[in-house]
Structure formats: structure tokens, C-alpha cells
Amino acid sequence: MKKAIYRRILLKLSGEVLRDPQSGECLSDSVLAEMAKQIQAVRKMGVQVGVVIGGGNIFRGMKGQDRGFGRAHGDNMGMLATLINSLALQSALEAAGVPAKTLSATAMPSLAELFTFRRAIELLDAGTVVIIGGGTGNPFFTTDSAAAL
């Protein structure tokens, strides 16, 4: 087994990577399973893994403007799409035997725990893959902004 160079990484994924390449369906079971397998391999190297994933495979906030939603409303819908992707990835990881937890930038206690830096570090230190959904919790920012923060 190869020795890890880094102790902890943050993986930023576009939501588009979850789209089924053949059918075009927004969530591909085979892609999710492959991602889980690759994340599992990195964890086996002793690396703590955090993930931020976009929601563009389901809804892009800026497209809300084209539909008359207004940018802020569209961005809120996009943040929900990132949570759908986060929960899908969490399920795929758990099915592969990898402990995973979705933390949300917006309070949604029945779906995910609220993100705090301290909680994320606690989970990472315990060997849990931390998936951060909901972007920054604010419209006008992308999941790239959340990953950078």
C-alpha cells in the first residue's frame, strides 16, 4: 500500500460527474459506487477525506433566472441539489462500508447535521468521510466558494 503524502484532503466535485454517461439521468449508481470505491482506497492510505459536491446535474441556480425565479431563489434551489448529491454519495459510501456523514450549511436536522468547523474536524479525526452540502448557505456563491472557505 502506498504511503499518503497528505493527512487530510478536501475533494471538490462537480455535480455533473454524477450524471449517467449513457442515459443522461442525473444520478448514476455505477458512478456513485466507483467514487465510493476510490474514496475508500484513499482512506485506506490513512488520509482523512472531506468532500464538497456541486448540484449542477440536478439544478444550476443561475438557470433560475432564465425561468423567472430570480437569482437568489434559483441559488437556493441549487443548494438543495447539492444536498441531494451529498446524501447520494453518503449512501454509496455507507454501502461500500465507509463511514460517512453529510453536514449542511443550512439547518435541516431531519436530513443532515448543521456544519461547524469543529464538528467536521471531529468526524474526520474519527475516520468518517465528511460531505459538506448546501454550499455556503448563501445565494450568489458557488460550491467552489464553499470549498475555498
Short mmCIF file of N, CA and C in Angstrom, two decimals:
data_model
loop_
_atom_site.label_atom_id
_atom_site.label_comp_id
_atom_site.label_asym_id
_atom_site.label_seq_id
_atom_site.Cartn_x
_atom_site.Cartn_y
_atom_site.Cartn_z
N MET A 1 0.85 -1.18 0.00
CA MET A 1 0.00 0.00 0.00
C MET A 1 0.89 1.24 0.00
N LYS A 2 0.54 2.15 -0.85
CA LYS A 2 1.29 3.40 -0.98
C LYS A 2 1.07 4.29 0.25
N LYS A 3 2.13 4.94 0.72
CA LYS A 3 2.03 5.83 1.87
C LYS A 3 1.49 7.19 1.42
N ALA A 4 0.59 7.73 2.21
CA ALA A 4 -0.03 9.01 1.89
C ALA A 4 0.93 10.17 2.12
N ILE A 5 0.88 11.13 1.24
CA ILE A 5 1.66 12.35 1.39
C ILE A 5 0.92 13.33 2.30
N TYR A 6 -0.41 13.35 2.18
CA TYR A 6 -1.23 14.28 2.94
C TYR A 6 -2.01 13.55 4.02
N ARG A 7 -2.23 14.22 5.12
CA ARG A 7 -3.02 13.65 6.22
C ARG A 7 -4.51 13.85 6.00
N ARG A 8 -4.86 14.97 5.35
CA ARG A 8 -6.26 15.32 5.15
C ARG A 8 -6.41 16.01 3.80
N ILE A 9 -7.49 15.65 3.07
CA ILE A 9 -7.75 16.31 1.79
C ILE A 9 -9.21 16.77 1.73
N LEU A 10 -9.46 17.75 0.87
CA LEU A 10 -10.81 18.17 0.54
C LEU A 10 -10.98 17.93 -0.95
N LEU A 11 -11.93 17.10 -1.29
CA LEU A 11 -12.22 16.76 -2.67
C LEU A 11 -13.41 17.60 -3.12
N LYS A 12 -13.23 18.40 -4.16
CA LYS A 12 -14.31 19.22 -4.71
C LYS A 12 -14.77 18.57 -6.00
N LEU A 13 -16.02 18.17 -6.04
CA LEU A 13 -16.58 17.50 -7.21
C LEU A 13 -17.69 18.34 -7.83
N SER A 14 -17.73 18.36 -9.13
CA SER A 14 -18.86 18.95 -9.83
C SER A 14 -20.02 17.97 -9.74
N GLY A 15 -21.21 18.47 -9.59
CA GLY A 15 -22.38 17.59 -9.59
C GLY A 15 -22.52 16.83 -10.90
N GLU A 16 -22.01 17.42 -11.97
CA GLU A 16 -22.11 16.79 -13.29
C GLU A 16 -21.43 15.42 -13.36
N VAL A 17 -20.44 15.17 -12.49
CA VAL A 17 -19.76 13.87 -12.52
C VAL A 17 -20.69 12.74 -12.11
N LEU A 18 -21.79 13.05 -11.45
CA LEU A 18 -22.74 12.02 -11.02
C LEU A 18 -23.73 11.62 -12.09
N ARG A 19 -23.78 12.38 -13.17
CA ARG A 19 -24.72 12.10 -14.26
C ARG A 19 -24.34 10.79 -14.96
N ASP A 20 -25.34 9.99 -15.29
CA ASP A 20 -25.10 8.73 -16.01
C ASP A 20 -24.66 9.05 -17.43
N PRO A 21 -23.46 8.59 -17.82
CA PRO A 21 -22.94 8.94 -19.15
C PRO A 21 -23.77 8.36 -20.31
N GLN A 22 -24.45 7.24 -20.08
CA GLN A 22 -25.26 6.64 -21.15
C GLN A 22 -26.67 7.22 -21.22
N SER A 23 -27.37 7.20 -20.10
CA SER A 23 -28.78 7.61 -20.11
C SER A 23 -28.97 9.11 -19.91
N GLY A 24 -27.98 9.77 -19.33
CA GLY A 24 -28.12 11.18 -19.03
C GLY A 24 -28.88 11.44 -17.73
N GLU A 25 -29.33 10.38 -17.07
CA GLU A 25 -30.03 10.51 -15.79
C GLU A 25 -29.14 11.26 -14.80
N CYS A 26 -29.75 12.05 -13.93
CA CYS A 26 -28.95 12.94 -13.07
C CYS A 26 -28.09 12.20 -12.05
N LEU A 27 -28.47 11.02 -11.60
CA LEU A 27 -27.65 10.27 -10.65
C LEU A 27 -27.39 8.87 -11.18
N SER A 28 -26.12 8.51 -11.27
CA SER A 28 -25.71 7.20 -11.76
C SER A 28 -25.24 6.34 -10.59
N ASP A 29 -25.90 5.21 -10.39
CA ASP A 29 -25.49 4.29 -9.33
C ASP A 29 -24.07 3.80 -9.54
N SER A 30 -23.71 3.52 -10.79
CA SER A 30 -22.36 3.00 -11.05
C SER A 30 -21.29 4.06 -10.80
N VAL A 31 -21.57 5.30 -11.14
CA VAL A 31 -20.62 6.39 -10.88
C VAL A 31 -20.47 6.59 -9.38
N LEU A 32 -21.57 6.59 -8.65
CA LEU A 32 -21.52 6.75 -7.20
C LEU A 32 -20.73 5.61 -6.56
N ALA A 33 -20.95 4.38 -7.02
CA ALA A 33 -20.22 3.23 -6.47
C ALA A 33 -18.72 3.35 -6.76
N GLU A 34 -18.37 3.80 -7.95
CA GLU A 34 -16.95 3.97 -8.31
C GLU A 34 -16.30 5.07 -7.46
N MET A 35 -17.02 6.17 -7.24
CA MET A 35 -16.50 7.24 -6.38
C MET A 35 -16.26 6.72 -4.97
N ALA A 36 -17.23 5.96 -4.47
CA ALA A 36 -17.09 5.40 -3.12
C ALA A 36 -15.87 4.49 -3.04
N LYS A 37 -15.66 3.71 -4.07
CA LYS A 37 -14.50 2.80 -4.11
C LYS A 37 -13.19 3.59 -4.10
N GLN A 38 -13.13 4.67 -4.87
CA GLN A 38 -11.91 5.47 -4.93
C GLN A 38 -11.66 6.21 -3.61
N ILE A 39 -12.72 6.73 -3.00
CA ILE A 39 -12.58 7.41 -1.71
C ILE A 39 -12.16 6.40 -0.64
N GLN A 40 -12.72 5.21 -0.70
CA GLN A 40 -12.34 4.14 0.23
C GLN A 40 -10.84 3.83 0.12
N ALA A 41 -10.32 3.78 -1.10
CA ALA A 41 -8.90 3.50 -1.32
C ALA A 41 -8.02 4.60 -0.71
N VAL A 42 -8.44 5.84 -0.84
CA VAL A 42 -7.69 6.96 -0.25
C VAL A 42 -7.73 6.87 1.27
N ARG A 43 -8.87 6.54 1.82
CA ARG A 43 -8.99 6.39 3.28
C ARG A 43 -8.09 5.28 3.80
N LYS A 44 -7.98 4.20 3.03
CA LYS A 44 -7.12 3.08 3.45
C LYS A 44 -5.65 3.48 3.50
N MET A 45 -5.31 4.56 2.83
CA MET A 45 -3.94 5.09 2.89
C MET A 45 -3.73 5.93 4.15
N GLY A 46 -4.79 6.09 4.94
CA GLY A 46 -4.69 6.88 6.17
C GLY A 46 -5.03 8.34 6.00
N VAL A 47 -5.66 8.69 4.89
CA VAL A 47 -5.99 10.09 4.60
C VAL A 47 -7.43 10.38 5.04
N GLN A 48 -7.61 11.48 5.77
CA GLN A 48 -8.95 11.94 6.13
C GLN A 48 -9.53 12.65 4.91
N VAL A 49 -10.81 12.37 4.58
CA VAL A 49 -11.41 12.89 3.35
C VAL A 49 -12.65 13.72 3.65
N GLY A 50 -12.62 14.96 3.16
CA GLY A 50 -13.79 15.82 3.14
C GLY A 50 -14.19 16.01 1.69
N VAL A 51 -15.49 16.15 1.44
CA VAL A 51 -15.99 16.30 0.07
C VAL A 51 -16.97 17.46 0.01
N VAL A 52 -16.80 18.31 -0.99
CA VAL A 52 -17.80 19.32 -1.35
C VAL A 52 -18.23 18.98 -2.75
N ILE A 53 -19.54 18.84 -2.96
CA ILE A 53 -20.05 18.46 -4.28
C ILE A 53 -21.10 19.46 -4.74
N GLY A 54 -21.03 19.77 -6.02
CA GLY A 54 -21.99 20.70 -6.61
C GLY A 54 -23.33 20.03 -6.89
N GLY A 55 -24.23 20.77 -7.49
CA GLY A 55 -25.57 20.25 -7.78
C GLY A 55 -25.99 20.44 -9.21
N GLY A 56 -25.04 20.78 -10.09
CA GLY A 56 -25.36 21.11 -11.48
C GLY A 56 -26.00 19.99 -12.28
N ASN A 57 -25.87 18.76 -11.85
CA ASN A 57 -26.53 17.66 -12.53
C ASN A 57 -28.04 17.68 -12.31
N ILE A 58 -28.47 18.40 -11.26
CA ILE A 58 -29.89 18.48 -10.93
C ILE A 58 -30.45 19.86 -11.25
N PHE A 59 -29.77 20.90 -10.75
CA PHE A 59 -30.24 22.26 -10.97
C PHE A 59 -29.11 23.25 -10.75
N ARG A 60 -28.96 24.18 -11.66
CA ARG A 60 -27.98 25.26 -11.52
C ARG A 60 -28.74 26.52 -11.17
N GLY A 61 -28.32 27.17 -10.10
CA GLY A 61 -29.02 28.35 -9.60
C GLY A 61 -29.20 29.44 -10.63
N MET A 62 -28.18 29.66 -11.47
CA MET A 62 -28.27 30.74 -12.45
C MET A 62 -29.36 30.45 -13.49
N LYS A 63 -29.72 29.19 -13.70
CA LYS A 63 -30.78 28.86 -14.65
C LYS A 63 -32.14 29.30 -14.14
N GLY A 64 -32.23 29.55 -12.84
CA GLY A 64 -33.48 30.04 -12.29
C GLY A 64 -33.88 31.37 -12.89
N GLN A 65 -32.88 32.19 -13.19
CA GLN A 65 -33.17 33.49 -13.81
C GLN A 65 -33.85 33.29 -15.16
N ASP A 66 -33.40 32.30 -15.92
CA ASP A 66 -33.99 32.03 -17.23
C ASP A 66 -35.45 31.59 -17.10
N ARG A 67 -35.80 31.08 -15.94
CA ARG A 67 -37.16 30.59 -15.71
C ARG A 67 -38.01 31.57 -14.91
N GLY A 68 -37.44 32.73 -14.62
CA GLY A 68 -38.19 33.76 -13.91
C GLY A 68 -38.20 33.61 -12.40
N PHE A 69 -37.32 32.79 -11.84
CA PHE A 69 -37.29 32.59 -10.39
C PHE A 69 -36.61 33.73 -9.65
N GLY A 70 -35.69 34.37 -10.29
CA GLY A 70 -34.83 35.32 -9.58
C GLY A 70 -33.59 34.57 -9.12
N ARG A 71 -32.47 35.25 -9.12
CA ARG A 71 -31.19 34.60 -8.85
C ARG A 71 -31.12 33.97 -7.45
N ALA A 72 -31.53 34.69 -6.43
CA ALA A 72 -31.44 34.17 -5.06
C ALA A 72 -32.28 32.91 -4.89
N HIS A 73 -33.49 32.92 -5.42
CA HIS A 73 -34.37 31.76 -5.32
C HIS A 73 -33.77 30.57 -6.07
N GLY A 74 -33.24 30.83 -7.26
CA GLY A 74 -32.59 29.77 -8.04
C GLY A 74 -31.37 29.20 -7.32
N ASP A 75 -30.58 30.07 -6.71
CA ASP A 75 -29.41 29.61 -5.96
C ASP A 75 -29.83 28.74 -4.77
N ASN A 76 -30.92 29.10 -4.11
CA ASN A 76 -31.42 28.27 -3.01
C ASN A 76 -31.80 26.89 -3.52
N MET A 77 -32.40 26.83 -4.68
CA MET A 77 -32.75 25.53 -5.28
C MET A 77 -31.49 24.74 -5.60
N GLY A 78 -30.47 25.43 -6.09
CA GLY A 78 -29.19 24.78 -6.38
C GLY A 78 -28.54 24.22 -5.12
N MET A 79 -28.67 24.94 -4.01
CA MET A 79 -28.12 24.44 -2.74
C MET A 79 -28.82 23.16 -2.31
N LEU A 80 -30.13 23.08 -2.55
CA LEU A 80 -30.85 21.84 -2.26
C LEU A 80 -30.34 20.70 -3.14
N ALA A 81 -30.03 21.01 -4.38
CA ALA A 81 -29.49 19.98 -5.29
C ALA A 81 -28.16 19.44 -4.76
N THR A 82 -27.33 20.31 -4.17
CA THR A 82 -26.06 19.83 -3.63
C THR A 82 -26.30 18.89 -2.45
N LEU A 83 -27.35 19.12 -1.70
CA LEU A 83 -27.66 18.23 -0.59
C LEU A 83 -28.17 16.88 -1.09
N ILE A 84 -28.92 16.87 -2.17
CA ILE A 84 -29.35 15.60 -2.77
C ILE A 84 -28.12 14.80 -3.17
N ASN A 85 -27.18 15.45 -3.85
CA ASN A 85 -25.95 14.76 -4.26
C ASN A 85 -25.13 14.30 -3.06
N SER A 86 -25.07 15.12 -2.02
CA SER A 86 -24.32 14.75 -0.82
C SER A 86 -24.91 13.51 -0.17
N LEU A 87 -26.22 13.47 -0.05
CA LEU A 87 -26.88 12.31 0.55
C LEU A 87 -26.71 11.06 -0.32
N ALA A 88 -26.72 11.23 -1.64
CA ALA A 88 -26.50 10.09 -2.54
C ALA A 88 -25.09 9.54 -2.37
N LEU A 89 -24.10 10.43 -2.28
CA LEU A 89 -22.72 9.99 -2.09
C LEU A 89 -22.55 9.34 -0.72
N GLN A 90 -23.18 9.91 0.30
CA GLN A 90 -23.12 9.31 1.63
C GLN A 90 -23.65 7.88 1.59
N SER A 91 -24.78 7.68 0.93
CA SER A 91 -25.37 6.33 0.83
C SER A 91 -24.45 5.37 0.10
N ALA A 92 -23.81 5.84 -0.96
CA ALA A 92 -22.89 4.98 -1.72
C ALA A 92 -21.67 4.61 -0.87
N LEU A 93 -21.16 5.56 -0.11
CA LEU A 93 -20.03 5.28 0.77
C LEU A 93 -20.41 4.27 1.84
N GLU A 94 -21.56 4.48 2.46
CA GLU A 94 -22.01 3.56 3.51
C GLU A 94 -22.23 2.16 2.95
N ALA A 95 -22.76 2.06 1.73
CA ALA A 95 -22.96 0.75 1.09
C ALA A 95 -21.63 0.05 0.85
N ALA A 96 -20.56 0.83 0.68
CA ALA A 96 -19.22 0.27 0.49
C ALA A 96 -18.50 0.03 1.82
N GLY A 97 -19.19 0.28 2.93
CA GLY A 97 -18.61 0.06 4.24
C GLY A 97 -17.76 1.21 4.75
N VAL A 98 -17.92 2.38 4.15
CA VAL A 98 -17.15 3.56 4.55
C VAL A 98 -18.03 4.46 5.40
N PRO A 99 -17.61 4.77 6.63
CA PRO A 99 -18.41 5.69 7.44
C PRO A 99 -18.42 7.08 6.81
N ALA A 100 -19.61 7.65 6.69
CA ALA A 100 -19.75 8.96 6.04
C ALA A 100 -20.87 9.73 6.71
N LYS A 101 -20.73 11.05 6.69
CA LYS A 101 -21.75 11.92 7.29
C LYS A 101 -21.86 13.18 6.45
N THR A 102 -23.10 13.56 6.15
CA THR A 102 -23.35 14.81 5.45
C THR A 102 -23.60 15.92 6.46
N LEU A 103 -22.87 17.01 6.30
CA LEU A 103 -23.09 18.21 7.09
C LEU A 103 -23.65 19.27 6.15
N SER A 104 -24.60 20.04 6.62
CA SER A 104 -25.27 21.03 5.78
C SER A 104 -24.97 22.45 6.23
N ALA A 105 -24.82 23.33 5.26
CA ALA A 105 -24.62 24.75 5.55
C ALA A 105 -25.90 25.40 6.05
N THR A 106 -27.03 24.75 5.82
CA THR A 106 -28.34 25.25 6.24
C THR A 106 -28.97 24.23 7.18
N ALA A 107 -29.61 24.70 8.23
CA ALA A 107 -30.23 23.78 9.19
C ALA A 107 -31.32 22.95 8.53
N MET A 108 -31.13 21.65 8.52
CA MET A 108 -32.10 20.68 8.03
C MET A 108 -31.95 19.43 8.88
N PRO A 109 -32.31 19.50 10.15
CA PRO A 109 -31.97 18.45 11.10
C PRO A 109 -32.47 17.05 10.74
N SER A 110 -33.53 16.95 9.97
CA SER A 110 -34.00 15.61 9.62
C SER A 110 -33.18 15.01 8.47
N LEU A 111 -32.37 15.83 7.78
CA LEU A 111 -31.58 15.33 6.66
C LEU A 111 -30.09 15.27 6.95
N ALA A 112 -29.57 16.29 7.61
CA ALA A 112 -28.13 16.38 7.82
C ALA A 112 -27.86 17.27 9.02
N GLU A 113 -26.75 17.00 9.66
CA GLU A 113 -26.32 17.82 10.79
C GLU A 113 -25.81 19.18 10.27
N LEU A 114 -25.99 20.22 11.04
CA LEU A 114 -25.52 21.55 10.65
C LEU A 114 -23.99 21.59 10.67
N PHE A 115 -23.41 22.14 9.62
CA PHE A 115 -21.95 22.22 9.53
C PHE A 115 -21.38 23.18 10.56
N THR A 116 -20.38 22.73 11.27
CA THR A 116 -19.49 23.60 12.03
C THR A 116 -18.09 23.06 11.77
N PHE A 117 -17.12 23.93 11.77
CA PHE A 117 -15.75 23.51 11.53
C PHE A 117 -15.32 22.48 12.57
N ARG A 118 -15.63 22.75 13.81
CA ARG A 118 -15.24 21.85 14.90
C ARG A 118 -15.84 20.45 14.71
N ARG A 119 -17.12 20.37 14.33
CA ARG A 119 -17.77 19.07 14.13
C ARG A 119 -17.14 18.34 12.95
N ALA A 120 -16.84 19.06 11.88
CA ALA A 120 -16.22 18.43 10.71
C ALA A 120 -14.87 17.81 11.09
N ILE A 121 -14.06 18.53 11.83
CA ILE A 121 -12.74 18.03 12.25
C ILE A 121 -12.91 16.82 13.18
N GLU A 122 -13.86 16.90 14.07
CA GLU A 122 -14.14 15.78 14.99
C GLU A 122 -14.47 14.51 14.20
N LEU A 123 -15.34 14.64 13.21
CA LEU A 123 -15.72 13.49 12.38
C LEU A 123 -14.54 12.97 11.57
N LEU A 124 -13.78 13.88 10.96
CA LEU A 124 -12.61 13.47 10.19
C LEU A 124 -11.61 12.71 11.07
N ASP A 125 -11.36 13.22 12.26
CA ASP A 125 -10.44 12.56 13.19
C ASP A 125 -10.93 11.18 13.61
N ALA A 126 -12.25 10.97 13.57
CA ALA A 126 -12.84 9.67 13.92
C ALA A 126 -12.84 8.71 12.73
N GLY A 127 -12.36 9.17 11.57
CA GLY A 127 -12.29 8.30 10.39
C GLY A 127 -13.52 8.34 9.50
N THR A 128 -14.38 9.31 9.73
CA THR A 128 -15.59 9.47 8.93
C THR A 128 -15.33 10.39 7.74
N VAL A 129 -15.82 10.01 6.57
CA VAL A 129 -15.76 10.90 5.41
C VAL A 129 -16.83 11.97 5.64
N VAL A 130 -16.44 13.23 5.54
CA VAL A 130 -17.35 14.35 5.77
C VAL A 130 -17.74 14.94 4.42
N ILE A 131 -19.03 14.95 4.14
CA ILE A 131 -19.55 15.53 2.90
C ILE A 131 -20.28 16.81 3.29
N ILE A 132 -19.88 17.91 2.69
CA ILE A 132 -20.43 19.21 3.04
C ILE A 132 -21.38 19.65 1.94
N GLY A 133 -22.66 19.72 2.27
CA GLY A 133 -23.69 20.08 1.29
C GLY A 133 -24.26 21.46 1.56
N GLY A 134 -24.90 22.00 0.55
CA GLY A 134 -25.57 23.29 0.70
C GLY A 134 -24.70 24.49 0.42
N GLY A 135 -23.51 24.26 -0.15
CA GLY A 135 -22.63 25.39 -0.47
C GLY A 135 -22.27 26.17 0.78
N THR A 136 -22.35 27.49 0.69
CA THR A 136 -22.07 28.35 1.85
C THR A 136 -23.34 28.63 2.64
N GLY A 137 -24.49 28.22 2.08
CA GLY A 137 -25.77 28.54 2.70
C GLY A 137 -26.29 29.90 2.29
N ASN A 138 -25.58 30.55 1.36
CA ASN A 138 -25.96 31.89 0.90
C ASN A 138 -26.07 31.91 -0.61
N PRO A 139 -27.08 32.61 -1.14
CA PRO A 139 -27.15 32.75 -2.60
C PRO A 139 -25.98 33.58 -3.13
N PHE A 140 -25.76 33.51 -4.42
CA PHE A 140 -24.72 34.26 -5.13
C PHE A 140 -23.32 33.70 -4.94
N PHE A 141 -23.20 32.53 -4.32
CA PHE A 141 -21.92 31.86 -4.16
C PHE A 141 -22.03 30.43 -4.68
N THR A 142 -20.94 29.91 -5.22
CA THR A 142 -20.94 28.55 -5.75
C THR A 142 -20.34 27.60 -4.73
N THR A 143 -20.42 26.31 -5.03
CA THR A 143 -19.78 25.33 -4.15
C THR A 143 -18.25 25.48 -4.21
N ASP A 144 -17.74 26.09 -5.27
CA ASP A 144 -16.30 26.39 -5.32
C ASP A 144 -15.96 27.35 -4.18
N SER A 145 -16.83 28.32 -3.94
CA SER A 145 -16.63 29.26 -2.83
C SER A 145 -16.62 28.51 -1.51
N ALA A 146 -17.56 27.59 -1.35
CA ALA A 146 -17.64 26.80 -0.10
C ALA A 146 -16.37 25.98 0.09
N ALA A 147 -15.87 25.37 -0.97
CA ALA A 147 -14.65 24.56 -0.88
C ALA A 147 -13.46 25.44 -0.50
N ALA A 148 -13.39 26.63 -1.06
CA ALA A 148 -12.28 27.53 -0.76
C ALA A 148 -12.32 27.97 0.71
N LEU A 149 -13.54 28.18 1.22
CA LEU A 149 -13.67 28.59 2.62
C LEU A 149 -13.35 27.45 3.55
#
